[in-house]
Amino acid sequence: MHTQQRLAVEIAGLGSYLPERILTNSDLEKMVDTSDEWIFPRTGIRERHLLADDEATSDMATAAARTALESAGTAAADLDAIVVATCTPDYFFPATGCLVQAALGAENAMSFDLEAACSGFVFALTWAAGVIASRLAHNVLVIGAEALSRFTDYTDRRSCILFGDAAGAAVLRPAQNGGEFIYAELGSDGSRPNVLITPAGGARAPASHDTVERRDHYMKIQGREVFKAAVNKLTELLATLPERTGVSLDEVKMVIPHQSNVRIINSAFQRAGVDLSKAYMNIDRVGNTSSASIPVAMTEAVERGALERGDLVLFLAFGGGLTWGSVLIRY
Ligand code: UT7
């Protein structure tokens, strides 16, 4: 999908939730054959948050949503739609979105989940902007929420060092503060599903003693392959932004990339000739939280005063599917 249209839709409020428990690189040293000296230089990650035993994705999503609704001054009953971007839902069904709807008391909202892995939030945001612009909805709650630790194999050092749990939320509505949704370029390439996959538990390989024994209910990653594909696509998305939007990177106040690996972000910025100081990073403290990473980072940037109303912000995502997205907004 490739659109360029000026829509008077803005992010009215933001919120995030990071679970209390922290897993540091030195904690991981006690679990698998790894070290802080290996993890930090190769990923930029020092620690990540993990949800408590009695928490699930919908709990984190609801907590982030409550803050976003409060900051937007929007009542839950006034929401027309809730979309939860997640690849780690509470259940296959009912949708995590429906559980969030009930917890918030958002009785007038149609609710569902959207699965586009790490690109989930930008896909969901684009859907929400589209339905608001076409007057199908007025107030839409967009959430990225992931309980990745539940699907992480803590005996696999190639993957378990990367992931954390979190949720981030945004309330979208017709603009009242001069914000706008300017541009979205979203894409997918499903020809290489195995590079990032949870092989079992779905219809292809239903859960069985065998699948559990093979640990196939956990995420499997061909890290090098994903790394290369991510750098190439993010470089292209950055480099083509000015010709496609008429907006130069100099005019963009901040780029919020999906926090996948600091080396992926550095390489893409370097190749595209974009100053790395434009990129907002919090991967050192949160790790890779898939669809939650962009709204969590944006909430933090606004809370810290690094991003203000009127600023141009570019979201960049790449992840499982494979999927990717570049979304330019005025906050
Ligand atoms: O958001 C989208 C999802 N994100 C991703 O899929 C992540 C993208 N990929 C990456 O971030 C990087 O590929 C990783 C950080 C996952 C891995 O870094 P790498 O430089 O690509 O390492 P590698 O997998 O090629 O492994 C290099 C070596 C191997 O040793 P041998 O076989 O060459 O002797 C690994 O066994 O490093 C070893 N290794 C480790 N050593 C210590 C892999 N993981 C670890 C570890 N600690 N945690």
mmCIF file of C-alpha atoms and ligand atoms in Angstrom:
data_model
loop_
_atom_site.group_PDB
_atom_site.id
_atom_site.type_symbol
_atom_site.label_atom_id
_atom_site.label_comp_id
_atom_site.label_asym_id
_atom_site.label_seq_id
_atom_site.Cartn_x
_atom_site.Cartn_y
_atom_site.Cartn_z
ATOM 1 C CA MET A 1 0.000 0.000 0.000
ATOM 2 C CA HIS A 2 1.302 3.393 -0.896
ATOM 3 C CA THR A 3 -0.597 6.573 -0.122
ATOM 4 C CA GLN A 4 -0.002 10.232 0.068
ATOM 5 C CA GLN A 5 -2.860 12.275 1.317
ATOM 6 C CA ARG A 6 -3.197 15.119 3.759
ATOM 7 C CA LEU A 7 -5.657 13.969 6.398
ATOM 8 C CA ALA A 8 -6.642 16.100 9.331
ATOM 9 C CA VAL A 9 -6.223 13.238 11.786
ATOM 10 C CA GLU A 10 -3.978 13.564 14.830
ATOM 11 C CA ILE A 11 -2.648 11.693 17.811
ATOM 12 C CA ALA A 12 -4.634 13.257 20.645
ATOM 13 C CA GLY A 13 -3.087 11.317 23.525
ATOM 14 C CA LEU A 14 -0.382 8.767 24.268
ATOM 15 C CA GLY A 15 0.361 6.221 26.973
ATOM 16 C CA SER A 16 2.697 3.336 27.698
ATOM 17 C CA TYR A 17 3.195 0.518 30.148
ATOM 18 C CA LEU A 18 6.405 -1.304 31.013
ATOM 19 C CA PRO A 19 6.118 -4.207 33.468
ATOM 20 C CA GLU A 20 8.092 -3.853 36.707
ATOM 21 C CA ARG A 21 10.337 -6.910 36.437
ATOM 22 C CA ILE A 22 13.679 -6.261 34.717
ATOM 23 C CA LEU A 23 15.908 -8.833 33.004
ATOM 24 C CA THR A 24 19.479 -7.543 32.653
ATOM 25 C CA ASN A 25 22.316 -8.855 30.511
ATOM 26 C CA SER A 26 23.958 -10.176 33.653
ATOM 27 C CA ASP A 27 20.747 -12.088 34.511
ATOM 28 C CA LEU A 28 20.944 -13.662 31.017
ATOM 29 C CA GLU A 29 24.580 -14.636 31.660
ATOM 30 C CA LYS A 30 23.216 -16.999 34.338
ATOM 31 C CA MET A 31 20.672 -18.529 31.939
ATOM 32 C CA VAL A 32 22.587 -19.112 28.670
ATOM 33 C CA ASP A 33 26.183 -19.000 27.454
ATOM 34 C CA THR A 34 26.360 -15.260 26.762
ATOM 35 C CA SER A 35 27.789 -12.047 28.191
ATOM 36 C CA ASP A 36 27.101 -8.334 28.431
ATOM 37 C CA GLU A 37 30.274 -7.887 26.339
ATOM 38 C CA TRP A 38 28.598 -9.855 23.500
ATOM 39 C CA ILE A 39 25.048 -8.536 23.836
ATOM 40 C CA PHE A 40 25.512 -4.782 24.269
ATOM 41 C CA PRO A 41 27.868 -4.019 21.351
ATOM 42 C CA ARG A 42 25.884 -6.272 18.971
ATOM 43 C CA THR A 43 22.385 -5.106 19.900
ATOM 44 C CA GLY A 44 22.528 -1.934 22.042
ATOM 45 C CA ILE A 45 20.437 -3.705 24.708
ATOM 46 C CA ARG A 46 21.310 -3.624 28.420
ATOM 47 C CA GLU A 47 17.972 -4.674 29.936
ATOM 48 C CA ARG A 48 14.357 -5.433 29.120
ATOM 49 C CA HIS A 49 11.090 -5.568 31.078
ATOM 50 C CA LEU A 50 9.213 -8.853 31.545
ATOM 51 C CA LEU A 51 5.591 -9.199 32.536
ATOM 52 C CA ALA A 52 4.630 -10.810 35.855
ATOM 53 C CA ASP A 53 3.318 -14.383 35.993
ATOM 54 C CA ASP A 54 -0.252 -13.143 36.462
ATOM 55 C CA GLU A 55 -0.076 -10.499 33.700
ATOM 56 C CA ALA A 56 -0.918 -10.922 30.012
ATOM 57 C CA THR A 57 -0.910 -8.793 26.863
ATOM 58 C CA SER A 58 -4.387 -7.340 27.447
ATOM 59 C CA ASP A 59 -3.417 -6.149 30.956
ATOM 60 C CA MET A 60 -0.451 -4.197 29.596
ATOM 61 C CA ALA A 61 -2.555 -2.897 26.691
ATOM 62 C CA THR A 62 -5.301 -1.730 29.061
ATOM 63 C CA ALA A 63 -2.826 0.080 31.322
ATOM 64 C CA ALA A 64 -1.260 1.922 28.358
ATOM 65 C CA ALA A 65 -4.730 2.713 26.970
ATOM 66 C CA ARG A 66 -5.940 4.255 30.252
ATOM 67 C CA THR A 67 -3.027 6.728 30.204
ATOM 68 C CA ALA A 68 -3.584 7.534 26.517
ATOM 69 C CA LEU A 69 -7.314 8.178 27.061
ATOM 70 C CA GLU A 70 -6.570 10.414 30.033
ATOM 71 C CA SER A 71 -3.981 12.428 28.115
ATOM 72 C CA ALA A 72 -6.408 12.823 25.184
ATOM 73 C CA GLY A 73 -9.279 13.764 27.509
ATOM 74 C CA THR A 74 -11.366 11.065 25.811
ATOM 75 C CA ALA A 75 -13.885 8.901 27.664
ATOM 76 C CA ALA A 76 -13.741 5.156 26.961
ATOM 77 C CA ALA A 77 -17.454 5.250 26.080
ATOM 78 C CA ASP A 78 -16.663 7.709 23.247
ATOM 79 C CA LEU A 79 -14.318 5.298 21.453
ATOM 80 C CA ASP A 80 -15.630 4.001 18.129
ATOM 81 C CA ALA A 81 -12.888 1.430 17.578
ATOM 82 C CA ILE A 82 -10.013 -0.287 19.361
ATOM 83 C CA VAL A 83 -7.287 -2.035 17.388
ATOM 84 C CA VAL A 84 -4.558 -3.948 19.181
ATOM 85 C CA ALA A 85 -1.463 -4.674 17.104
ATOM 86 C CA THR A 86 0.071 -7.810 18.578
ATOM 87 C CA CYS A 87 1.711 -11.070 17.576
ATOM 88 C CA THR A 88 1.509 -12.324 21.164
ATOM 89 C CA PRO A 89 -2.222 -12.119 22.017
ATOM 90 C CA ASP A 90 -3.756 -13.479 25.226
ATOM 91 C CA TYR A 91 -5.604 -16.062 23.102
ATOM 92 C CA PHE A 92 -6.092 -16.906 19.404
ATOM 93 C CA PHE A 93 -9.635 -15.757 20.149
ATOM 94 C CA PRO A 94 -11.287 -13.811 21.596
ATOM 95 C CA ALA A 95 -9.201 -10.921 20.296
ATOM 96 C CA THR A 96 -7.050 -9.028 22.787
ATOM 97 C CA GLY A 97 -8.858 -5.909 21.526
ATOM 98 C CA CYS A 98 -12.149 -7.299 22.884
ATOM 99 C CA LEU A 99 -10.576 -7.984 26.292
ATOM 100 C CA VAL A 100 -9.252 -4.406 26.377
ATOM 101 C CA GLN A 101 -12.668 -3.089 25.363
ATOM 102 C CA ALA A 102 -14.302 -4.850 28.313
ATOM 103 C CA ALA A 103 -11.610 -3.747 30.781
ATOM 104 C CA LEU A 104 -11.983 -0.110 29.689
ATOM 105 C CA GLY A 105 -15.782 -0.194 29.530
ATOM 106 C CA ALA A 106 -15.627 1.017 25.916
ATOM 107 C CA GLU A 107 -19.039 -0.399 25.085
ATOM 108 C CA ASN A 108 -19.427 1.524 21.805
ATOM 109 C CA ALA A 109 -16.141 0.399 20.241
ATOM 110 C CA MET A 110 -15.716 -2.329 17.649
ATOM 111 C CA SER A 111 -12.534 -4.121 18.697
ATOM 112 C CA PHE A 112 -10.092 -6.449 17.029
ATOM 113 C CA ASP A 113 -6.422 -7.464 16.702
ATOM 114 C CA LEU A 114 -4.039 -6.790 13.835
ATOM 115 C CA GLU A 115 -0.973 -8.983 13.315
ATOM 116 C CA ALA A 116 1.941 -7.489 11.426
ATOM 117 C CA ALA A 117 4.681 -8.310 13.976
ATOM 118 C CA CYS A 118 7.034 -5.368 14.542
ATOM 119 C CA SER A 119 5.210 -3.256 11.922
ATOM 120 C CA GLY A 120 1.864 -3.784 13.668
ATOM 121 C CA PHE A 121 1.621 -0.336 15.229
ATOM 122 C CA VAL A 122 2.230 1.582 11.979
ATOM 123 C CA PHE A 123 -0.203 -0.699 10.118
ATOM 124 C CA ALA A 124 -2.863 -0.132 12.815
ATOM 125 C CA LEU A 125 -2.212 3.611 12.917
ATOM 126 C CA THR A 126 -2.695 3.847 9.148
ATOM 127 C CA TRP A 127 -5.946 1.863 9.338
ATOM 128 C CA ALA A 128 -7.193 4.163 12.109
ATOM 129 C CA ALA A 129 -6.264 7.351 10.214
ATOM 130 C CA GLY A 130 -8.096 5.997 7.159
ATOM 131 C CA VAL A 131 -11.352 5.186 8.952
ATOM 132 C CA ILE A 132 -11.368 8.541 10.738
ATOM 133 C CA ALA A 133 -10.631 10.461 7.523
ATOM 134 C CA SER A 134 -13.458 8.649 5.765
ATOM 135 C CA ARG A 135 -15.769 9.495 8.689
ATOM 136 C CA LEU A 136 -16.432 5.857 9.571
ATOM 137 C CA ALA A 137 -15.149 6.576 13.071
ATOM 138 C CA HIS A 138 -14.322 9.602 15.217
ATOM 139 C CA ASN A 139 -12.197 8.353 18.141
ATOM 140 C CA VAL A 140 -9.957 5.337 17.591
ATOM 141 C CA LEU A 141 -7.637 3.741 20.143
ATOM 142 C CA VAL A 142 -4.532 2.169 18.583
ATOM 143 C CA ILE A 143 -2.410 -0.080 20.794
ATOM 144 C CA GLY A 144 0.823 -1.997 20.266
ATOM 145 C CA ALA A 145 1.191 -4.641 22.981
ATOM 146 C CA GLU A 146 3.478 -7.644 23.239
ATOM 147 C CA ALA A 147 4.207 -10.374 25.762
ATOM 148 C CA LEU A 148 7.209 -11.644 23.799
ATOM 149 C CA SER A 149 8.782 -13.303 26.842
ATOM 150 C CA ARG A 150 5.958 -15.878 26.757
ATOM 151 C CA PHE A 151 7.146 -17.048 23.317
ATOM 152 C CA THR A 152 10.897 -16.674 23.849
ATOM 153 C CA ASP A 153 13.098 -19.733 24.221
ATOM 154 C CA TYR A 154 15.362 -18.929 27.169
ATOM 155 C CA THR A 155 17.688 -21.767 26.138
ATOM 156 C CA ASP A 156 18.379 -20.141 22.722
ATOM 157 C CA ARG A 157 21.052 -17.466 23.123
ATOM 158 C CA ARG A 158 20.592 -16.274 19.538
ATOM 159 C CA SER A 159 17.098 -14.956 20.271
ATOM 160 C CA CYS A 160 16.452 -14.701 24.022
ATOM 161 C CA ILE A 161 18.714 -11.694 24.475
ATOM 162 C CA LEU A 162 16.591 -9.515 22.198
ATOM 163 C CA PHE A 163 13.042 -9.354 23.464
ATOM 164 C CA GLY A 164 11.087 -7.485 26.122
ATOM 165 C CA ASP A 165 7.433 -6.973 27.039
ATOM 166 C CA ALA A 166 5.549 -3.667 26.836
ATOM 167 C CA ALA A 167 2.503 -1.815 25.561
ATOM 168 C CA GLY A 168 2.028 1.614 24.027
ATOM 169 C CA ALA A 169 -1.207 3.336 23.007
ATOM 170 C CA ALA A 170 -2.394 6.327 20.999
ATOM 171 C CA VAL A 171 -5.840 7.929 20.731
ATOM 172 C CA LEU A 172 -6.521 9.215 17.207
ATOM 173 C CA ARG A 173 -9.231 11.709 16.278
ATOM 174 C CA PRO A 174 -9.952 14.523 13.799
ATOM 175 C CA ALA A 175 -7.304 17.193 14.392
ATOM 176 C CA GLN A 176 -7.849 19.842 17.063
ATOM 177 C CA ASN A 177 -4.205 20.723 17.759
ATOM 178 C CA GLY A 178 -2.898 21.158 14.205
ATOM 179 C CA GLY A 179 -1.667 17.579 13.933
ATOM 180 C CA GLU A 180 -1.968 15.601 10.701
ATOM 181 C CA PHE A 181 -1.359 12.211 9.220
ATOM 182 C CA ILE A 182 0.765 13.011 6.167
ATOM 183 C CA TYR A 183 2.113 9.898 4.501
ATOM 184 C CA ALA A 184 2.201 6.117 4.802
ATOM 185 C CA GLU A 185 4.164 3.568 2.861
ATOM 186 C CA LEU A 186 3.456 0.034 4.046
ATOM 187 C CA GLY A 187 4.579 -3.237 2.535
ATOM 188 C CA SER A 188 4.995 -6.973 2.977
ATOM 189 C CA ASP A 189 7.016 -9.840 1.531
ATOM 190 C CA GLY A 190 5.622 -13.222 2.562
ATOM 191 C CA SER A 191 7.992 -15.258 0.438
ATOM 192 C CA ARG A 192 10.392 -16.076 3.293
ATOM 193 C CA PRO A 193 8.210 -16.969 6.306
ATOM 194 C CA ASN A 194 10.912 -19.016 8.009
ATOM 195 C CA VAL A 195 13.294 -16.163 8.757
ATOM 196 C CA LEU A 196 11.118 -15.066 11.682
ATOM 197 C CA ILE A 197 8.512 -17.606 12.795
ATOM 198 C CA THR A 198 6.772 -19.340 15.664
ATOM 199 C CA PRO A 199 6.424 -22.698 13.899
ATOM 200 C CA ALA A 200 3.901 -24.516 16.101
ATOM 201 C CA GLY A 201 0.610 -23.867 17.814
ATOM 202 C CA GLY A 202 -1.247 -22.757 14.660
ATOM 203 C CA ALA A 203 -3.154 -24.684 11.997
ATOM 204 C CA ARG A 204 0.026 -25.775 10.160
ATOM 205 C CA ALA A 205 1.475 -27.554 13.198
ATOM 206 C CA PRO A 206 -1.093 -27.755 15.996
ATOM 207 C CA ALA A 207 0.282 -27.940 19.538
ATOM 208 C CA SER A 208 1.215 -31.484 20.539
ATOM 209 C CA HIS A 209 3.686 -33.203 22.846
ATOM 210 C CA ASP A 210 6.047 -33.381 19.864
ATOM 211 C CA THR A 211 5.877 -29.688 19.015
ATOM 212 C CA VAL A 212 6.462 -28.787 22.652
ATOM 213 C CA GLU A 213 9.396 -31.207 22.891
ATOM 214 C CA ARG A 214 10.923 -29.603 19.780
ATOM 215 C CA ARG A 215 10.338 -26.198 21.411
ATOM 216 C CA ASP A 216 8.528 -25.173 18.231
ATOM 217 C CA HIS A 217 6.033 -23.064 20.191
ATOM 218 C CA TYR A 218 8.847 -20.534 20.659
ATOM 219 C CA MET A 219 10.034 -17.881 18.173
ATOM 220 C CA LYS A 220 12.774 -18.952 15.762
ATOM 221 C CA ILE A 221 14.920 -16.297 14.151
ATOM 222 C CA GLN A 222 17.448 -16.316 11.356
ATOM 223 C CA GLY A 223 19.042 -13.185 12.794
ATOM 224 C CA ARG A 224 21.495 -12.456 9.984
ATOM 225 C CA GLU A 225 18.772 -12.706 7.308
ATOM 226 C CA VAL A 226 16.403 -10.401 9.173
ATOM 227 C CA PHE A 227 19.258 -8.006 9.881
ATOM 228 C CA LYS A 228 20.200 -7.647 6.202
ATOM 229 C CA ALA A 229 16.600 -7.332 4.997
ATOM 230 C CA ALA A 230 15.844 -4.721 7.677
ATOM 231 C CA VAL A 231 18.875 -2.559 6.854
ATOM 232 C CA ASN A 232 18.093 -2.626 3.113
ATOM 233 C CA LYS A 233 14.421 -1.733 3.484
ATOM 234 C CA LEU A 234 14.900 0.931 6.164
ATOM 235 C CA THR A 235 17.649 2.561 4.093
ATOM 236 C CA GLU A 236 15.295 2.663 1.083
ATOM 237 C CA LEU A 237 12.407 4.073 3.139
ATOM 238 C CA LEU A 238 14.621 6.839 4.543
ATOM 239 C CA ALA A 239 16.295 7.666 1.234
ATOM 240 C CA THR A 240 13.050 7.873 -0.765
ATOM 241 C CA LEU A 241 11.056 9.889 1.782
ATOM 242 C CA PRO A 242 11.937 13.366 0.388
ATOM 243 C CA GLU A 243 11.014 12.554 -3.244
ATOM 244 C CA ARG A 244 7.796 10.794 -2.193
ATOM 245 C CA THR A 245 6.554 13.381 0.306
ATOM 246 C CA GLY A 246 8.280 16.644 -0.608
ATOM 247 C CA VAL A 247 9.460 16.725 3.030
ATOM 248 C CA SER A 248 13.201 16.651 3.680
ATOM 249 C CA LEU A 249 14.721 14.817 6.639
ATOM 250 C CA ASP A 250 15.986 18.221 7.864
ATOM 251 C CA GLU A 251 12.375 19.259 8.419
ATOM 252 C CA VAL A 252 11.609 16.087 10.392
ATOM 253 C CA LYS A 253 12.176 16.717 14.118
ATOM 254 C CA MET A 254 12.520 13.073 15.082
ATOM 255 C CA VAL A 255 12.608 9.617 13.528
ATOM 256 C CA ILE A 256 11.207 6.901 15.791
ATOM 257 C CA PRO A 257 12.441 3.583 14.442
ATOM 258 C CA HIS A 258 11.226 0.231 15.699
ATOM 259 C CA GLN A 259 13.803 -0.611 18.370
ATOM 260 C CA SER A 260 15.107 -3.855 16.856
ATOM 261 C CA ASN A 261 18.872 -3.577 17.106
ATOM 262 C CA VAL A 262 20.945 -0.427 17.406
ATOM 263 C CA ARG A 263 23.248 -1.662 14.618
ATOM 264 C CA ILE A 264 20.295 -2.045 12.200
ATOM 265 C CA ILE A 265 19.245 1.546 12.915
ATOM 266 C CA ASN A 266 22.814 2.917 12.705
ATOM 267 C CA SER A 267 23.501 1.154 9.397
ATOM 268 C CA ALA A 268 20.280 2.312 7.742
ATOM 269 C CA PHE A 269 20.810 5.930 8.823
ATOM 270 C CA GLN A 270 24.440 5.875 7.717
ATOM 271 C CA ARG A 271 23.637 4.414 4.290
ATOM 272 C CA ALA A 272 20.768 6.861 3.724
ATOM 273 C CA GLY A 273 22.987 9.757 4.828
ATOM 274 C CA VAL A 274 20.677 10.752 7.693
ATOM 275 C CA ASP A 275 22.102 12.206 10.895
ATOM 276 C CA LEU A 276 21.768 9.560 13.620
ATOM 277 C CA SER A 277 20.922 12.246 16.183
ATOM 278 C CA LYS A 278 17.436 12.346 14.566
ATOM 279 C CA ALA A 279 16.714 8.807 15.794
ATOM 280 C CA TYR A 280 15.009 8.320 19.153
ATOM 281 C CA MET A 281 16.473 5.308 20.936
ATOM 282 C CA ASN A 282 15.466 3.568 24.140
ATOM 283 C CA ILE A 283 16.424 0.023 23.146
ATOM 284 C CA ASP A 284 19.119 -0.055 25.856
ATOM 285 C CA ARG A 285 16.356 -0.035 28.516
ATOM 286 C CA VAL A 286 13.480 -1.887 26.798
ATOM 287 C CA GLY A 287 14.975 -4.260 24.205
ATOM 288 C CA ASN A 288 12.934 -5.253 21.172
ATOM 289 C CA THR A 289 9.226 -5.036 22.085
ATOM 290 C CA SER A 290 7.889 -5.567 18.533
ATOM 291 C CA SER A 291 4.642 -3.640 17.911
ATOM 292 C CA ALA A 292 4.909 -1.833 21.274
ATOM 293 C CA SER A 293 8.267 -0.256 20.574
ATOM 294 C CA ILE A 294 7.224 2.803 18.538
ATOM 295 C CA PRO A 295 4.360 4.007 20.789
ATOM 296 C CA VAL A 296 6.428 3.332 23.929
ATOM 297 C CA ALA A 297 9.323 5.388 22.497
ATOM 298 C CA MET A 298 7.021 8.204 21.353
ATOM 299 C CA THR A 299 5.294 8.422 24.747
ATOM 300 C CA GLU A 300 8.716 8.697 26.378
ATOM 301 C CA ALA A 301 9.883 11.356 23.876
ATOM 302 C CA VAL A 302 6.790 13.496 24.554
ATOM 303 C CA GLU A 303 7.075 13.051 28.340
ATOM 304 C CA ARG A 304 10.718 14.166 28.172
ATOM 305 C CA GLY A 305 9.849 17.241 26.122
ATOM 306 C CA ALA A 306 11.906 16.010 23.148
ATOM 307 C CA LEU A 307 8.806 16.127 20.938
ATOM 308 C CA GLU A 308 6.233 18.916 20.890
ATOM 309 C CA ARG A 309 2.949 19.710 19.136
ATOM 310 C CA GLY A 310 3.612 20.783 15.562
ATOM 311 C CA ASP A 311 6.774 18.661 15.170
ATOM 312 C CA LEU A 312 7.104 16.334 12.179
ATOM 313 C CA VAL A 313 7.743 12.734 13.270
ATOM 314 C CA LEU A 314 8.667 9.773 11.101
ATOM 315 C CA PHE A 315 7.911 6.218 12.269
ATOM 316 C CA LEU A 316 9.958 3.425 10.682
ATOM 317 C CA ALA A 317 9.232 -0.248 11.196
ATOM 318 C CA PHE A 318 10.461 -3.592 9.914
ATOM 319 C CA GLY A 319 9.658 -7.073 11.168
ATOM 320 C CA GLY A 320 8.196 -10.538 10.819
ATOM 321 C CA GLY A 321 6.076 -11.377 7.806
ATOM 322 C CA LEU A 322 8.178 -9.783 6.474
ATOM 323 C CA THR A 323 6.446 -6.434 6.932
ATOM 324 C CA TRP A 324 7.562 -2.815 6.922
ATOM 325 C CA GLY A 325 6.222 0.675 7.164
ATOM 326 C CA SER A 326 7.148 4.336 7.040
ATOM 327 C CA VAL A 327 4.613 6.797 8.438
ATOM 328 C CA LEU A 328 5.042 10.574 8.582
ATOM 329 C CA ILE A 329 2.835 12.627 10.899
ATOM 330 C CA ARG A 330 2.690 16.092 12.365
ATOM 331 C CA TYR A 331 2.226 15.625 16.109
HETATM 332 O O1 UT7 B 1 12.552 -6.792 15.087
HETATM 333 C C1 UT7 B 1 12.687 -7.783 14.128
HETATM 334 C C2 UT7 B 1 13.250 -9.005 14.797
HETATM 335 N N1 UT7 B 1 14.643 -8.815 15.055
HETATM 336 C C3 UT7 B 1 15.521 -9.674 14.638
HETATM 337 O O2 UT7 B 1 15.195 -10.648 14.008
HETATM 338 C C4 UT7 B 1 16.941 -9.412 14.963
HETATM 339 C C5 UT7 B 1 17.788 -9.145 13.776
HETATM 340 N N2 UT7 B 1 19.108 -9.731 13.940
HETATM 341 C C6 UT7 B 1 19.974 -9.333 14.901
HETATM 342 O O3 UT7 B 1 19.717 -8.417 15.671
HETATM 343 C C7 UT7 B 1 21.304 -10.048 14.967
HETATM 344 O O4 UT7 B 1 21.404 -10.917 13.868
HETATM 345 C C8 UT7 B 1 21.490 -10.856 16.298
HETATM 346 C C9 UT7 B 1 21.768 -9.882 17.450
HETATM 347 C C10 UT7 B 1 20.257 -11.680 16.603
HETATM 348 C C11 UT7 B 1 22.675 -11.802 16.188
HETATM 349 O O5 UT7 B 1 23.851 -11.079 15.854
HETATM 350 P P1 UT7 B 1 24.824 -11.617 14.683
HETATM 351 O O6 UT7 B 1 25.992 -10.724 14.677
HETATM 352 O O7 UT7 B 1 23.965 -11.693 13.439
HETATM 353 O O8 UT7 B 1 25.239 -13.043 15.231
HETATM 354 P P2 UT7 B 1 25.068 -14.498 14.567
HETATM 355 O O9 UT7 B 1 23.690 -15.007 14.810
HETATM 356 O O10 UT7 B 1 25.581 -14.479 13.154
HETATM 357 O O11 UT7 B 1 26.097 -15.331 15.438
HETATM 358 C C12 UT7 B 1 27.508 -15.039 15.443
HETATM 359 C C13 UT7 B 1 28.157 -15.874 16.516
HETATM 360 C C14 UT7 B 1 27.765 -17.353 16.479
HETATM 361 O O12 UT7 B 1 28.866 -18.099 16.877
HETATM 362 P P3 UT7 B 1 29.581 -19.078 15.813
HETATM 363 O O13 UT7 B 1 28.500 -20.000 15.361
HETATM 364 O O14 UT7 B 1 30.067 -18.153 14.727
HETATM 365 O O15 UT7 B 1 30.654 -19.689 16.628
HETATM 366 C C15 UT7 B 1 26.712 -17.455 17.524
HETATM 367 O O16 UT7 B 1 26.630 -18.741 18.123
HETATM 368 O O17 UT7 B 1 27.761 -15.381 17.810
HETATM 369 C C16 UT7 B 1 27.215 -16.471 18.564
HETATM 370 N N3 UT7 B 1 26.132 -15.944 19.380
HETATM 371 C C17 UT7 B 1 26.280 -15.559 20.644
HETATM 372 N N4 UT7 B 1 27.336 -15.532 21.466
HETATM 373 C C18 UT7 B 1 27.146 -15.082 22.723
HETATM 374 C C19 UT7 B 1 24.836 -15.727 18.984
HETATM 375 N N5 UT7 B 1 24.143 -15.219 20.016
HETATM 376 C C20 UT7 B 1 25.010 -15.113 21.057
HETATM 377 C C21 UT7 B 1 24.871 -14.646 22.376
HETATM 378 N N6 UT7 B 1 25.953 -14.641 23.175
HETATM 379 N N7 UT7 B 1 23.691 -14.197 22.867
#
